[in-house]
Amino acid sequence: MNTTPEQSSLPDGVTYEGGDAPRLVIDTPAARGEIHLDGAQVTRWAPAGADEVLWVSALTRSGEGIAVRGGVPICAPWFATGRAKNRSPQHGFLRLVRWSLTETRRVGDDVTVVLTAPDLASLEDVPGLDQTPSDLTATYEVTMGRTLRMSLTITSPTQKLELEEALHTYLRVSDVTQARVEGLDGARYADKAPGGRAVNAQQGDVTFMRETDRVYASTETVTLVDGERRVVVEKSGSASTVVWNPWERKAAEISDFGDDEWPGMVCIETANALAGHIKLEPGQSHTMTAEISLQNA
């Protein structure tokens, strides 16, 4: 594994940028994008001829131990503060550690990057390690081309593990109050926003009129409709879809989120959370995949 690859070892269209926030920059005829080694976090992706699909806050920070506010943070091995609401840090520790580059390959104009989480037993001063098996392993495979495909595989070699996880995807929109999400009609969901009920059933498309923080029990493909732009999110190995926008009040409480940025984003997260968590027996693995594309792009 290699955290500082030689440029000569990388395929055409892939550049390594070091420094305090090392990243891979991808630029091919099919797409352009960026992946940080810290948290294995995808922060940019746009298919050729299209605007950026992912949203990143202008106030975000980056570097080891810091999750970029935007892009696609990896939330695992728990979601939020866990099902019992007693875990820290928020959304687990895998987004806070520096991953290693295992493989980079190009097939046609598509680039695939494989990243591996560090040996947990070798880490120090990372919060939350005492709440999970020390031999847990995680591998992340990202393919950028006309579609963005992200696959997270987590293995618990010797212990049982109740796993929650999410690919916390921030998507750009022109105006969230005019956007809608198709594909969740009839799905039951837990509403985590202030005043929300524990169990609800979606009626029609998801629209946005206030703070939205919902965990849907759904395995279906969804489509974000933003004017003429349609962003399709397909998935596998995922029993939950999370839809989130902080709205004005919550955005003002988040230090790396601009007070006026909330209308320009919405999160559609491929997940296994709450009742949709995964129960791993010793030696078992689970792979969760999200694939994002622009319809008719």
mmCIF file of C-alpha atoms in Angstrom:
data_model
loop_
_atom_site.group_PDB
_atom_site.id
_atom_site.type_symbol
_atom_site.label_atom_id
_atom_site.label_comp_id
_atom_site.label_asym_id
_atom_site.label_seq_id
_atom_site.Cartn_x
_atom_site.Cartn_y
_atom_site.Cartn_z
ATOM 1 C CA MET A 1 0.000 0.000 0.000
ATOM 2 C CA ASN A 2 1.179 3.508 -0.762
ATOM 3 C CA THR A 3 0.126 6.885 0.585
ATOM 4 C CA THR A 4 2.617 8.837 -1.558
ATOM 5 C CA PRO A 5 2.587 7.268 -5.027
ATOM 6 C CA GLU A 6 5.153 8.134 -7.659
ATOM 7 C CA GLN A 7 3.558 9.987 -10.551
ATOM 8 C CA SER A 8 5.157 7.506 -12.956
ATOM 9 C CA SER A 9 3.142 4.696 -11.339
ATOM 10 C CA LEU A 10 -0.198 6.367 -12.063
ATOM 11 C CA PRO A 11 -2.130 5.990 -15.319
ATOM 12 C CA ASP A 12 -2.621 8.871 -17.733
ATOM 13 C CA GLY A 13 -5.218 11.295 -16.499
ATOM 14 C CA VAL A 14 -4.411 10.764 -12.807
ATOM 15 C CA THR A 15 -2.230 13.186 -10.825
ATOM 16 C CA TYR A 16 -1.153 12.925 -7.201
ATOM 17 C CA GLU A 17 -1.048 16.150 -5.178
ATOM 18 C CA GLY A 18 0.668 15.897 -1.800
ATOM 19 C CA GLY A 19 0.895 18.317 1.104
ATOM 20 C CA ASP A 20 -1.287 18.486 4.191
ATOM 21 C CA ALA A 21 -4.342 17.233 2.284
ATOM 22 C CA PRO A 22 -3.057 14.642 -0.232
ATOM 23 C CA ARG A 23 -5.390 13.815 -3.077
ATOM 24 C CA LEU A 24 -5.711 12.234 -6.484
ATOM 25 C CA VAL A 25 -6.928 14.469 -9.306
ATOM 26 C CA ILE A 26 -8.594 12.747 -12.246
ATOM 27 C CA ASP A 27 -8.988 14.366 -15.655
ATOM 28 C CA THR A 28 -9.880 12.185 -18.630
ATOM 29 C CA PRO A 29 -12.116 12.635 -21.694
ATOM 30 C CA ALA A 30 -14.895 10.947 -19.662
ATOM 31 C CA ALA A 31 -14.784 12.904 -16.405
ATOM 32 C CA ARG A 32 -12.892 15.064 -13.979
ATOM 33 C CA GLY A 33 -12.796 14.551 -10.258
ATOM 34 C CA GLU A 34 -10.857 14.425 -7.011
ATOM 35 C CA ILE A 35 -10.372 11.932 -4.177
ATOM 36 C CA HIS A 36 -8.739 12.835 -0.855
ATOM 37 C CA LEU A 37 -6.717 10.162 0.929
ATOM 38 C CA ASP A 38 -7.987 11.574 4.220
ATOM 39 C CA GLY A 39 -11.231 9.713 4.773
ATOM 40 C CA ALA A 40 -11.028 8.253 1.235
ATOM 41 C CA GLN A 41 -13.350 11.127 0.421
ATOM 42 C CA VAL A 42 -14.532 11.891 -3.095
ATOM 43 C CA THR A 43 -14.845 15.678 -3.291
ATOM 44 C CA ARG A 44 -15.385 16.353 -6.998
ATOM 45 C CA TRP A 45 -16.945 14.558 -9.954
ATOM 46 C CA ALA A 46 -18.321 15.840 -13.227
ATOM 47 C CA PRO A 47 -18.820 13.810 -16.412
ATOM 48 C CA ALA A 48 -17.461 15.429 -19.567
ATOM 49 C CA GLY A 49 -19.506 18.405 -20.706
ATOM 50 C CA ALA A 50 -21.413 18.693 -17.412
ATOM 51 C CA ASP A 51 -21.162 20.940 -14.380
ATOM 52 C CA GLU A 52 -19.938 19.631 -11.038
ATOM 53 C CA VAL A 53 -22.375 17.150 -9.528
ATOM 54 C CA LEU A 54 -21.068 17.167 -5.959
ATOM 55 C CA TRP A 55 -21.404 20.078 -3.540
ATOM 56 C CA VAL A 56 -18.619 21.250 -1.203
ATOM 57 C CA SER A 57 -18.948 24.112 1.269
ATOM 58 C CA ALA A 58 -16.822 27.189 0.666
ATOM 59 C CA LEU A 59 -15.979 27.087 4.391
ATOM 60 C CA THR A 60 -14.741 23.512 4.524
ATOM 61 C CA ARG A 61 -11.404 22.519 5.956
ATOM 62 C CA SER A 62 -9.299 19.533 4.919
ATOM 63 C CA GLY A 63 -6.401 17.462 6.175
ATOM 64 C CA GLU A 64 -5.738 14.487 8.409
ATOM 65 C CA GLY A 65 -8.420 14.034 11.047
ATOM 66 C CA ILE A 66 -10.819 16.416 9.269
ATOM 67 C CA ALA A 67 -13.814 15.407 7.168
ATOM 68 C CA VAL A 68 -14.430 17.715 4.227
ATOM 69 C CA ARG A 69 -17.896 19.309 4.423
ATOM 70 C CA GLY A 70 -19.303 18.031 1.159
ATOM 71 C CA GLY A 71 -18.461 15.523 -1.530
ATOM 72 C CA VAL A 72 -18.987 11.971 -0.278
ATOM 73 C CA PRO A 73 -17.835 11.395 3.311
ATOM 74 C CA ILE A 74 -17.742 7.748 4.436
ATOM 75 C CA CYS A 75 -19.832 7.256 7.575
ATOM 76 C CA ALA A 76 -18.917 4.006 9.365
ATOM 77 C CA PRO A 77 -18.882 1.811 11.384
ATOM 78 C CA TRP A 78 -21.855 3.684 12.824
ATOM 79 C CA PHE A 79 -24.227 6.359 11.524
ATOM 80 C CA ALA A 80 -24.737 9.661 13.382
ATOM 81 C CA THR A 81 -24.273 8.719 17.071
ATOM 82 C CA GLY A 82 -25.323 5.105 16.580
ATOM 83 C CA ARG A 83 -28.639 3.385 17.100
ATOM 84 C CA ALA A 84 -28.386 3.876 20.881
ATOM 85 C CA LYS A 85 -27.312 7.521 20.371
ATOM 86 C CA ASN A 86 -24.228 7.054 22.527
ATOM 87 C CA ARG A 87 -21.344 6.787 20.072
ATOM 88 C CA SER A 88 -18.660 9.313 19.248
ATOM 89 C CA PRO A 89 -17.397 10.758 16.961
ATOM 90 C CA GLN A 90 -20.416 11.594 14.856
ATOM 91 C CA HIS A 91 -20.673 9.169 11.896
ATOM 92 C CA GLY A 92 -17.769 6.985 13.039
ATOM 93 C CA PHE A 93 -14.018 7.289 12.577
ATOM 94 C CA LEU A 94 -13.353 5.978 9.045
ATOM 95 C CA ARG A 95 -13.832 9.465 7.612
ATOM 96 C CA LEU A 96 -11.192 10.812 10.004
ATOM 97 C CA VAL A 97 -8.231 8.536 9.160
ATOM 98 C CA ARG A 98 -5.815 8.630 6.232
ATOM 99 C CA TRP A 99 -6.343 5.754 3.815
ATOM 100 C CA SER A 100 -3.677 4.107 1.670
ATOM 101 C CA LEU A 101 -3.677 3.878 -2.101
ATOM 102 C CA THR A 102 -3.756 0.196 -3.060
ATOM 103 C CA GLU A 103 -4.380 0.323 -6.802
ATOM 104 C CA THR A 104 -5.064 2.749 -9.624
ATOM 105 C CA ARG A 105 -6.041 1.593 -13.100
ATOM 106 C CA ARG A 106 -7.538 3.013 -16.263
ATOM 107 C CA VAL A 107 -9.786 1.142 -18.658
ATOM 108 C CA GLY A 108 -10.687 3.274 -21.640
ATOM 109 C CA ASP A 109 -11.464 6.670 -20.176
ATOM 110 C CA ASP A 110 -12.674 5.321 -16.817
ATOM 111 C CA VAL A 111 -10.320 5.490 -13.831
ATOM 112 C CA THR A 112 -10.628 3.137 -10.854
ATOM 113 C CA VAL A 113 -8.953 3.898 -7.524
ATOM 114 C CA VAL A 114 -8.775 1.374 -4.665
ATOM 115 C CA LEU A 115 -8.109 2.677 -1.154
ATOM 116 C CA THR A 116 -7.616 0.735 2.087
ATOM 117 C CA ALA A 117 -8.199 1.938 5.629
ATOM 118 C CA PRO A 118 -5.198 1.760 7.960
ATOM 119 C CA ASP A 119 -4.584 -1.065 10.432
ATOM 120 C CA LEU A 120 -6.713 0.086 13.351
ATOM 121 C CA ALA A 121 -4.438 -1.546 15.916
ATOM 122 C CA SER A 122 -1.614 0.755 14.787
ATOM 123 C CA LEU A 123 -3.549 3.980 15.253
ATOM 124 C CA GLU A 124 -3.284 6.325 18.198
ATOM 125 C CA ASP A 125 -5.416 9.278 19.279
ATOM 126 C CA VAL A 126 -8.278 8.387 16.929
ATOM 127 C CA PRO A 127 -11.599 8.719 18.782
ATOM 128 C CA GLY A 128 -14.022 5.820 18.709
ATOM 129 C CA LEU A 129 -11.555 2.974 18.134
ATOM 130 C CA ASP A 130 -12.463 1.394 21.454
ATOM 131 C CA GLN A 131 -16.044 0.968 20.226
ATOM 132 C CA THR A 132 -15.305 -1.418 17.361
ATOM 133 C CA PRO A 133 -13.255 -4.576 16.650
ATOM 134 C CA SER A 134 -9.566 -3.676 16.352
ATOM 135 C CA ASP A 135 -9.103 -5.972 13.341
ATOM 136 C CA LEU A 136 -11.927 -4.443 11.300
ATOM 137 C CA THR A 137 -10.845 -3.777 7.709
ATOM 138 C CA ALA A 138 -12.295 -1.495 5.048
ATOM 139 C CA THR A 139 -11.655 -1.207 1.305
ATOM 140 C CA TYR A 140 -13.100 1.453 -0.977
ATOM 141 C CA GLU A 141 -13.210 1.199 -4.757
ATOM 142 C CA VAL A 142 -14.107 4.328 -6.731
ATOM 143 C CA THR A 143 -14.581 4.421 -10.500
ATOM 144 C CA MET A 144 -14.909 7.780 -12.252
ATOM 145 C CA GLY A 145 -16.167 8.055 -15.801
ATOM 146 C CA ARG A 146 -19.536 8.980 -17.266
ATOM 147 C CA THR A 147 -20.843 7.523 -14.000
ATOM 148 C CA LEU A 148 -19.410 7.669 -10.483
ATOM 149 C CA ARG A 149 -19.345 4.258 -8.828
ATOM 150 C CA MET A 150 -18.337 3.861 -5.167
ATOM 151 C CA SER A 151 -18.125 0.495 -3.356
ATOM 152 C CA LEU A 152 -17.309 0.189 0.351
ATOM 153 C CA THR A 153 -16.400 -3.254 1.719
ATOM 154 C CA ILE A 154 -16.126 -3.771 5.476
ATOM 155 C CA THR A 155 -14.915 -7.012 7.080
ATOM 156 C CA SER A 156 -14.937 -8.072 10.734
ATOM 157 C CA PRO A 157 -12.508 -11.012 10.832
ATOM 158 C CA THR A 158 -12.924 -12.335 14.380
ATOM 159 C CA GLN A 159 -15.865 -10.623 16.100
ATOM 160 C CA LYS A 160 -19.531 -9.976 15.566
ATOM 161 C CA LEU A 161 -20.281 -6.448 14.377
ATOM 162 C CA GLU A 162 -23.527 -4.502 14.117
ATOM 163 C CA LEU A 163 -22.584 -2.188 11.258
ATOM 164 C CA GLU A 164 -24.143 1.100 10.267
ATOM 165 C CA GLU A 165 -22.736 2.945 7.264
ATOM 166 C CA ALA A 166 -23.474 5.620 4.687
ATOM 167 C CA LEU A 167 -21.962 7.196 1.610
ATOM 168 C CA HIS A 168 -23.049 10.673 2.678
ATOM 169 C CA THR A 169 -23.364 12.168 -0.816
ATOM 170 C CA TYR A 170 -23.800 15.956 -1.082
ATOM 171 C CA LEU A 171 -25.379 16.892 -4.419
ATOM 172 C CA ARG A 172 -25.551 20.349 -5.966
ATOM 173 C CA VAL A 173 -28.923 21.894 -6.747
ATOM 174 C CA SER A 174 -29.866 25.296 -8.105
ATOM 175 C CA ASP A 175 -32.549 25.786 -5.430
ATOM 176 C CA VAL A 176 -33.512 23.062 -2.969
ATOM 177 C CA THR A 177 -36.983 24.545 -2.511
ATOM 178 C CA GLN A 178 -37.684 23.772 -6.176
ATOM 179 C CA ALA A 179 -35.997 20.349 -6.250
ATOM 180 C CA ARG A 180 -37.634 16.981 -5.658
ATOM 181 C CA VAL A 181 -36.617 13.349 -5.212
ATOM 182 C CA GLU A 182 -38.400 10.617 -7.128
ATOM 183 C CA GLY A 183 -38.408 6.921 -6.252
ATOM 184 C CA LEU A 184 -39.374 6.896 -2.567
ATOM 185 C CA ASP A 185 -43.164 7.020 -2.869
ATOM 186 C CA GLY A 186 -44.678 4.661 -0.298
ATOM 187 C CA ALA A 187 -41.410 4.057 1.576
ATOM 188 C CA ARG A 188 -41.528 4.194 5.361
ATOM 189 C CA TYR A 189 -39.065 6.517 7.067
ATOM 190 C CA ALA A 190 -37.849 7.772 10.424
ATOM 191 C CA ASP A 191 -37.977 11.562 10.609
ATOM 192 C CA LYS A 192 -35.005 12.856 12.614
ATOM 193 C CA ALA A 193 -35.715 16.556 12.087
ATOM 194 C CA PRO A 194 -37.080 18.572 15.034
ATOM 195 C CA GLY A 195 -40.719 17.673 15.582
ATOM 196 C CA GLY A 196 -40.513 14.629 13.319
ATOM 197 C CA ARG A 197 -42.346 11.385 14.030
ATOM 198 C CA ALA A 198 -40.532 8.081 14.497
ATOM 199 C CA VAL A 199 -42.408 6.318 11.679
ATOM 200 C CA ASN A 200 -43.898 7.872 8.556
ATOM 201 C CA ALA A 201 -44.835 6.837 5.019
ATOM 202 C CA GLN A 202 -43.755 8.897 2.027
ATOM 203 C CA GLN A 203 -46.539 10.168 -0.218
ATOM 204 C CA GLY A 204 -45.416 11.123 -3.725
ATOM 205 C CA ASP A 205 -42.052 12.750 -4.393
ATOM 206 C CA VAL A 206 -39.874 14.145 -1.616
ATOM 207 C CA THR A 207 -39.943 17.955 -1.625
ATOM 208 C CA PHE A 208 -38.208 20.444 0.645
ATOM 209 C CA MET A 209 -40.014 23.073 2.718
ATOM 210 C CA ARG A 210 -38.076 22.878 6.019
ATOM 211 C CA GLU A 211 -35.182 21.046 7.646
ATOM 212 C CA THR A 212 -35.191 17.520 6.240
ATOM 213 C CA ASP A 213 -33.463 14.575 7.925
ATOM 214 C CA ARG A 214 -35.081 11.272 6.971
ATOM 215 C CA VAL A 215 -33.903 7.663 6.985
ATOM 216 C CA TYR A 216 -35.988 5.746 4.441
ATOM 217 C CA ALA A 217 -36.313 1.965 4.450
ATOM 218 C CA SER A 218 -35.728 1.537 0.720
ATOM 219 C CA THR A 219 -33.535 -0.389 -1.699
ATOM 220 C CA GLU A 220 -34.826 1.503 -4.737
ATOM 221 C CA THR A 221 -33.093 3.766 -7.248
ATOM 222 C CA VAL A 222 -33.899 7.438 -6.711
ATOM 223 C CA THR A 223 -33.674 10.472 -8.984
ATOM 224 C CA LEU A 224 -32.963 14.031 -7.894
ATOM 225 C CA VAL A 225 -34.857 16.413 -10.186
ATOM 226 C CA ASP A 226 -33.364 19.919 -10.306
ATOM 227 C CA GLY A 227 -34.972 21.810 -13.160
ATOM 228 C CA GLU A 228 -33.780 20.143 -16.365
ATOM 229 C CA ARG A 229 -31.053 18.227 -14.545
ATOM 230 C CA ARG A 230 -31.770 14.687 -13.338
ATOM 231 C CA VAL A 231 -29.239 12.962 -11.057
ATOM 232 C CA VAL A 232 -29.829 9.218 -10.724
ATOM 233 C CA VAL A 233 -28.599 7.329 -7.632
ATOM 234 C CA GLU A 234 -28.596 3.533 -8.012
ATOM 235 C CA LYS A 235 -27.374 1.265 -5.259
ATOM 236 C CA SER A 236 -26.830 -2.261 -4.004
ATOM 237 C CA GLY A 237 -26.136 -3.739 -0.574
ATOM 238 C CA SER A 238 -28.107 -0.857 0.913
ATOM 239 C CA ALA A 239 -31.366 -1.063 2.868
ATOM 240 C CA SER A 240 -31.627 2.657 3.689
ATOM 241 C CA THR A 241 -31.692 5.951 1.827
ATOM 242 C CA VAL A 242 -31.048 9.113 3.821
ATOM 243 C CA VAL A 243 -32.288 12.495 2.562
ATOM 244 C CA TRP A 244 -30.924 15.586 4.330
ATOM 245 C CA ASN A 245 -30.898 19.356 4.111
ATOM 246 C CA PRO A 246 -30.109 21.414 7.240
ATOM 247 C CA TRP A 247 -32.173 24.484 6.292
ATOM 248 C CA GLU A 248 -31.406 27.914 7.674
ATOM 249 C CA ARG A 249 -31.300 27.301 11.443
ATOM 250 C CA LYS A 250 -29.200 24.121 11.406
ATOM 251 C CA ALA A 251 -26.818 25.490 8.761
ATOM 252 C CA ALA A 252 -26.079 28.454 11.007
ATOM 253 C CA GLU A 253 -25.051 26.059 13.785
ATOM 254 C CA ILE A 254 -22.476 24.201 11.638
ATOM 255 C CA SER A 255 -19.075 25.920 11.703
ATOM 256 C CA ASP A 256 -17.902 24.720 8.280
ATOM 257 C CA PHE A 257 -21.228 25.364 6.534
ATOM 258 C CA GLY A 258 -22.011 28.861 5.225
ATOM 259 C CA ASP A 259 -25.220 30.369 6.577
ATOM 260 C CA ASP A 260 -26.480 31.000 3.039
ATOM 261 C CA GLU A 261 -25.283 27.747 1.422
ATOM 262 C CA TRP A 262 -28.149 25.396 2.327
ATOM 263 C CA PRO A 263 -30.357 26.220 -0.720
ATOM 264 C CA GLY A 264 -27.617 24.924 -3.036
ATOM 265 C CA MET A 265 -27.352 21.335 -1.788
ATOM 266 C CA VAL A 266 -29.159 18.199 -0.769
ATOM 267 C CA CYS A 267 -27.778 14.921 0.538
ATOM 268 C CA ILE A 268 -28.994 11.609 -0.864
ATOM 269 C CA GLU A 269 -27.128 8.946 1.054
ATOM 270 C CA THR A 270 -26.757 5.281 0.221
ATOM 271 C CA ALA A 271 -26.857 3.698 3.662
ATOM 272 C CA ASN A 272 -27.536 0.899 6.107
ATOM 273 C CA ALA A 273 -28.800 2.705 9.187
ATOM 274 C CA LEU A 274 -31.149 2.321 12.143
ATOM 275 C CA ALA A 275 -33.322 -0.761 11.513
ATOM 276 C CA GLY A 276 -31.456 -1.282 8.245
ATOM 277 C CA HIS A 277 -28.106 -1.967 9.930
ATOM 278 C CA ILE A 278 -25.999 -4.998 8.938
ATOM 279 C CA LYS A 279 -25.218 -7.845 11.330
ATOM 280 C CA LEU A 280 -21.811 -9.332 10.503
ATOM 281 C CA GLU A 281 -20.741 -12.656 11.951
ATOM 282 C CA PRO A 282 -17.005 -13.253 12.546
ATOM 283 C CA GLY A 283 -15.221 -13.499 9.204
ATOM 284 C CA GLN A 284 -18.044 -11.946 7.201
ATOM 285 C CA SER A 285 -17.833 -8.986 4.827
ATOM 286 C CA HIS A 286 -20.408 -6.607 3.452
ATOM 287 C CA THR A 287 -20.188 -4.453 0.325
ATOM 288 C CA MET A 288 -22.364 -1.398 -0.266
ATOM 289 C CA THR A 289 -22.321 0.331 -3.659
ATOM 290 C CA ALA A 290 -23.667 3.647 -4.945
ATOM 291 C CA GLU A 291 -23.648 4.588 -8.624
ATOM 292 C CA ILE A 292 -24.440 8.153 -9.670
ATOM 293 C CA SER A 293 -25.179 9.298 -13.186
ATOM 294 C CA LEU A 294 -26.783 12.165 -15.057
ATOM 295 C CA GLN A 295 -29.807 11.005 -16.983
ATOM 296 C CA ASN A 296 -29.506 11.707 -20.702
ATOM 297 C CA ALA A 297 -26.066 13.252 -20.094
#
